[in-house]
Coordinates of C-alpha atoms in Angstrom, one line a residue:
X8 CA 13.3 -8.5 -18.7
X9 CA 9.6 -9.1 -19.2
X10 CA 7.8 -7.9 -22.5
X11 CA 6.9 -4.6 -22.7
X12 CA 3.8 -2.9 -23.7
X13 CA 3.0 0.9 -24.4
X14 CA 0.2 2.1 -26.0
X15 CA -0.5 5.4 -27.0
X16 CA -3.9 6.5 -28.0
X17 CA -4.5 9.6 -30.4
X18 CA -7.7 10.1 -28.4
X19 CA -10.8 9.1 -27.9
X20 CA -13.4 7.4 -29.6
X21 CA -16.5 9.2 -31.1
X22 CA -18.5 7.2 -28.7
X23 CA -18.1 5.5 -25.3
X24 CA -18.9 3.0 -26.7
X25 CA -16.2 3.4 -29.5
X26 CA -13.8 4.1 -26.9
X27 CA -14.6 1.4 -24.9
X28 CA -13.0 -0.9 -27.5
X29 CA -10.0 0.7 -27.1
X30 CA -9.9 -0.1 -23.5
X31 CA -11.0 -3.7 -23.8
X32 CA -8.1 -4.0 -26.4
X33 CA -5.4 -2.4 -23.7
X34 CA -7.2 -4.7 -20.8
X35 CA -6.5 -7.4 -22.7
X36 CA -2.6 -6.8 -23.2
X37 CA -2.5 -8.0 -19.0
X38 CA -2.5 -11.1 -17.9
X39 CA -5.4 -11.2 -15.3
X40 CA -9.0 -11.3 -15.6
X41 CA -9.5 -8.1 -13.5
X42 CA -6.1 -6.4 -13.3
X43 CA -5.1 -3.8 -11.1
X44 CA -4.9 -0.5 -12.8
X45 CA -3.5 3.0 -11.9
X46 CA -5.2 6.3 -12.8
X47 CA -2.6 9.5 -13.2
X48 CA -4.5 12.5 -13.4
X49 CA -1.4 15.0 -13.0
X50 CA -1.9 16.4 -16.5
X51 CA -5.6 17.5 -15.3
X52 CA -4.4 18.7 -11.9
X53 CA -5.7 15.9 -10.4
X54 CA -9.2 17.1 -11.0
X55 CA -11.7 15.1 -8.7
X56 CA -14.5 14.9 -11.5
X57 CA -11.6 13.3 -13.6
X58 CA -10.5 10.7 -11.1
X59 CA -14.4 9.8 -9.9
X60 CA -14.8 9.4 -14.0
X61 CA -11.7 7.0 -13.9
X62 CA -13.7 4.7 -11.0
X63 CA -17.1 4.8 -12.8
X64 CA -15.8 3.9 -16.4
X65 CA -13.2 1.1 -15.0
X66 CA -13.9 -0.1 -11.6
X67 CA -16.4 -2.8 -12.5
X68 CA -13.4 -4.3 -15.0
X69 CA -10.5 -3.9 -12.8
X70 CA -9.0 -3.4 -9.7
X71 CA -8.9 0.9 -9.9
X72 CA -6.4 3.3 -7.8
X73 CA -5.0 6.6 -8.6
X74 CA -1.9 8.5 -7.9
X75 CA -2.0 11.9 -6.2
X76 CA 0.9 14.8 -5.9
X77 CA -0.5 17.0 -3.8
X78 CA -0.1 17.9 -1.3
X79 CA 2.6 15.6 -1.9
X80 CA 2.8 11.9 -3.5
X81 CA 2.3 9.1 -0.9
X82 CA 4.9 7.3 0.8
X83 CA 4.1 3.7 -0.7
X84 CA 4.6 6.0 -3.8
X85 CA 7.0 3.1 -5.9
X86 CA 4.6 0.1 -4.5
X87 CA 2.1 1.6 -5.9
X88 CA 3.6 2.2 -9.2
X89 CA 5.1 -1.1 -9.4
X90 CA 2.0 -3.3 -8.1
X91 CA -0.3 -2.3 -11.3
X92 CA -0.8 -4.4 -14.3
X93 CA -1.1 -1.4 -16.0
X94 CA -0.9 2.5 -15.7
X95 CA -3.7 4.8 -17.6
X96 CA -2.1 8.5 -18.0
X97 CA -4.7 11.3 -18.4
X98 CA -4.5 13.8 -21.2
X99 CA -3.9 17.9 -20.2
X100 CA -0.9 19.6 -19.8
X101 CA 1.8 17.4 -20.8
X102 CA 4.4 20.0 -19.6
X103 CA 3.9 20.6 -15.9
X104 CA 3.0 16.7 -15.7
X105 CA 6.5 15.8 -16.8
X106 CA 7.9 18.4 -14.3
X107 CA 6.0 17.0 -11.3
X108 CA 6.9 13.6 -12.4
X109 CA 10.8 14.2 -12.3
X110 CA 10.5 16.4 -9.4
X111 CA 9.1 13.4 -7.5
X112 CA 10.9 10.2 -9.5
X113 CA 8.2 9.5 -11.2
X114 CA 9.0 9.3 -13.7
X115 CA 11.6 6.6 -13.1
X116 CA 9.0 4.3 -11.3
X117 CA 7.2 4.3 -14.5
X118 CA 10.6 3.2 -16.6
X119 CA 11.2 0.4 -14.0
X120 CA 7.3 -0.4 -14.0
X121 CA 7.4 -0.4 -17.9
X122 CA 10.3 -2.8 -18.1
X123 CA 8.8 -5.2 -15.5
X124 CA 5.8 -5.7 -17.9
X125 CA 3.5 -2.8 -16.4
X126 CA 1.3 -1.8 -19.2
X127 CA 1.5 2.0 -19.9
X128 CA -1.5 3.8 -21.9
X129 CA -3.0 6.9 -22.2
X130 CA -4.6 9.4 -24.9
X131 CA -3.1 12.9 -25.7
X132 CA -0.6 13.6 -22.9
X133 CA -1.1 10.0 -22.1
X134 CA 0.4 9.0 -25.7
X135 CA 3.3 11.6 -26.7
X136 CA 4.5 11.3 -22.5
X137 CA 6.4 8.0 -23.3
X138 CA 8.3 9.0 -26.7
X139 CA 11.8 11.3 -27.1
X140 CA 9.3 14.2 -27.9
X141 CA 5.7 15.4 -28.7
X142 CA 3.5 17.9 -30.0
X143 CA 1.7 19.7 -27.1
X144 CA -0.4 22.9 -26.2
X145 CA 1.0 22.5 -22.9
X146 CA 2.2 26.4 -23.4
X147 CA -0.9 27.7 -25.4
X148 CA -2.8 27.2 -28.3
X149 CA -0.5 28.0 -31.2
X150 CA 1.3 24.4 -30.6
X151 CA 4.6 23.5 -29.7
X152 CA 7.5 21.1 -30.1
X153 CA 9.3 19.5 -26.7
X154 CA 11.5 16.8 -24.9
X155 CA 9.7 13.6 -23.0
X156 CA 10.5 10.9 -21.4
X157 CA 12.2 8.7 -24.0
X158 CA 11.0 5.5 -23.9
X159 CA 10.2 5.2 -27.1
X160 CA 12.2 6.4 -30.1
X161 CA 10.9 9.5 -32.0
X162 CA 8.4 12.1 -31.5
X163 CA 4.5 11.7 -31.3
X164 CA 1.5 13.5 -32.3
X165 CA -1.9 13.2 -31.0
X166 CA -4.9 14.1 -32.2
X167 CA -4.0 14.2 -35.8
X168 CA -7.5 14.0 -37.5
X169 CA -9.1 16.3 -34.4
X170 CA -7.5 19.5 -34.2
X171 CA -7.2 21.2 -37.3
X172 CA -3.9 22.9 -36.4
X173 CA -2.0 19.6 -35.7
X174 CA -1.1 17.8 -38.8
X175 CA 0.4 21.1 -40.4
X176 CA 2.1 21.9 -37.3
X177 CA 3.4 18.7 -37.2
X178 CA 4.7 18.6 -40.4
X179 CA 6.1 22.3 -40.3
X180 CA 8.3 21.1 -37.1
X181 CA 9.5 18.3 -38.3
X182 CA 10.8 20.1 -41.4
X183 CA 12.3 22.7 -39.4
X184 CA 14.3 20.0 -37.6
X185 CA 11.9 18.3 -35.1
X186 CA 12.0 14.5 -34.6
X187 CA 10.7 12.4 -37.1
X188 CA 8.1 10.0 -35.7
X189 CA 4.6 8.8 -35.4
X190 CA 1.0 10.7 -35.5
X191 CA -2.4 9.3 -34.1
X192 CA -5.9 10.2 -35.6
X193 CA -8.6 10.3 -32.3
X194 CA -9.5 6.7 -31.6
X195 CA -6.6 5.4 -32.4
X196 CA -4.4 3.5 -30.7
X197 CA -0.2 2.4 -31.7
X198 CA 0.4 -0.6 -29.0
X199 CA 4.7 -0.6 -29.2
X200 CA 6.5 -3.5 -27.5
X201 CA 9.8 -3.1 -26.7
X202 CA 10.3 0.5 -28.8
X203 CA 8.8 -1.2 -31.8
X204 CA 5.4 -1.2 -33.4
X205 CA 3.8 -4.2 -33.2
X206 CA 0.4 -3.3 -33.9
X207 CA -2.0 -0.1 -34.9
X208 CA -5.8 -0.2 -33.7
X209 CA -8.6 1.8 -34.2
X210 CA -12.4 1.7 -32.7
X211 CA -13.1 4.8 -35.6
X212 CA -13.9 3.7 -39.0
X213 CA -11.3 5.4 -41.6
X214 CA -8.9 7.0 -38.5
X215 CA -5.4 5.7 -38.6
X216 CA -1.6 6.3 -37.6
X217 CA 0.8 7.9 -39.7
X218 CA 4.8 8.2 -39.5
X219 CA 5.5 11.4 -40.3
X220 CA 9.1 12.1 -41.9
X221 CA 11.2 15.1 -43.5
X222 CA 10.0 13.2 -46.9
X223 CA 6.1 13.2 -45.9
X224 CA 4.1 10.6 -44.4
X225 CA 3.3 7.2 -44.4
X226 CA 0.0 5.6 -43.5
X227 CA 0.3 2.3 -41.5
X228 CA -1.6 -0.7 -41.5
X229 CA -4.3 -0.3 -39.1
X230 CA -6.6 -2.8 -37.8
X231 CA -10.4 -1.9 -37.1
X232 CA -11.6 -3.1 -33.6
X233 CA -15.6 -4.6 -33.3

């Protein structure tokens, strides 16, 4: 099995700039000069804007496709999947994005991409997609608890610095029984290979990861990028 690389981003930088280190970081986890990337915009409902934003930001540093679901996903559906060096997953609506996914197998190209060395990323939706569970507003504002993919062990929790309801919510779900796991600040990154952490990255001065537990929560060594 060839290594295998996820990285989940809390969100964005404060800058493009900023988050442009974040992206150079995840580039450089492939192992070609320009490698072929896949933009998933299902969380957005495959908003044009979004995917013309993917080209402009990325296509002059790799080779740039995306994946569409509607009116229905194309029939080189698991070439395409399996052909990328890595897969960006756009933030939204975590929820109906998992749903098309398994409706579709998707979500199984993605495992089998994932374990042939495919390099997974994305902020928000993008991050908590891979883990057992996540913290979402996929059903409204108030926040919620629910199941993923599981890839990776534990729950996730994006945005942990920039949303001031998500680091008490958090915390009150895991207390009441949620998955212990791991929380993001924006501009953040966790890069897991295999299902364990091998390195936290940030392109924010100050912003971190945490792994949040029934006992409280830990702040993990976090390295700045420049």
């Amino acid at each position: 099995m060839a290594e295998r690389h996820i990285v989940g981003l809390g969100g964005g930088g404060d800058t493009a700039a900023q988050s442009d280190l974040l992206y150079d970081y995840i580039l450089g986890l492939t192992a070609r000069a320009r490698p072929r990337m896949l933009y998933v915009p299902t969380a957005i409902a495959e908003d044009p804007d979004g995917i013309v934003t993917f080209y402009e930001r990325f296509g002059g540093r790799v080779e740039p496709s995306h994946l569409r679901t509607f009116p229905w996903p194309p029939e080189n559906l698991r070439e395409l999947i399996l052909e990328q060096d890595a897969i960006c997953v756009n933030g939204g609506n975590t929820a109906n994005m998992l749903a098309i996914w398994r409706v579709h197998g998707i979500d199984e190209l993605l495992r089998e991409a994932w374990e042939r060395g495919v390099v997974l990323w994305g902020a928000s939706a993008g991050m908590i997609c891979w883990f057992e569970a996540g913290v979402t507003d996929s059903f409204g504002p108030e926040l919620a608890g629910m199941d993923c993919l599981g890839f990776l062990p534990g729950s996730a929790c994006p945005h942990y610095d920039g949303e001031e309801r998500r680091r008490p919510r958090y915390r009150e779900l895991i207390e009441d029984g949620f998955r212990e796991g791991v929380a993001a600040d924006d501009g953040v990154g966790i890069h897991y290979v295999g299902t364990e952490i091998a390195e936290v990255v940030t392109c924010r001065p100050g912003a971190a990861a945490y792994r949040v537990t029934r006992d409280g929560e830990e702040k993990l060594e976090t390295k700045e990028l420049r």
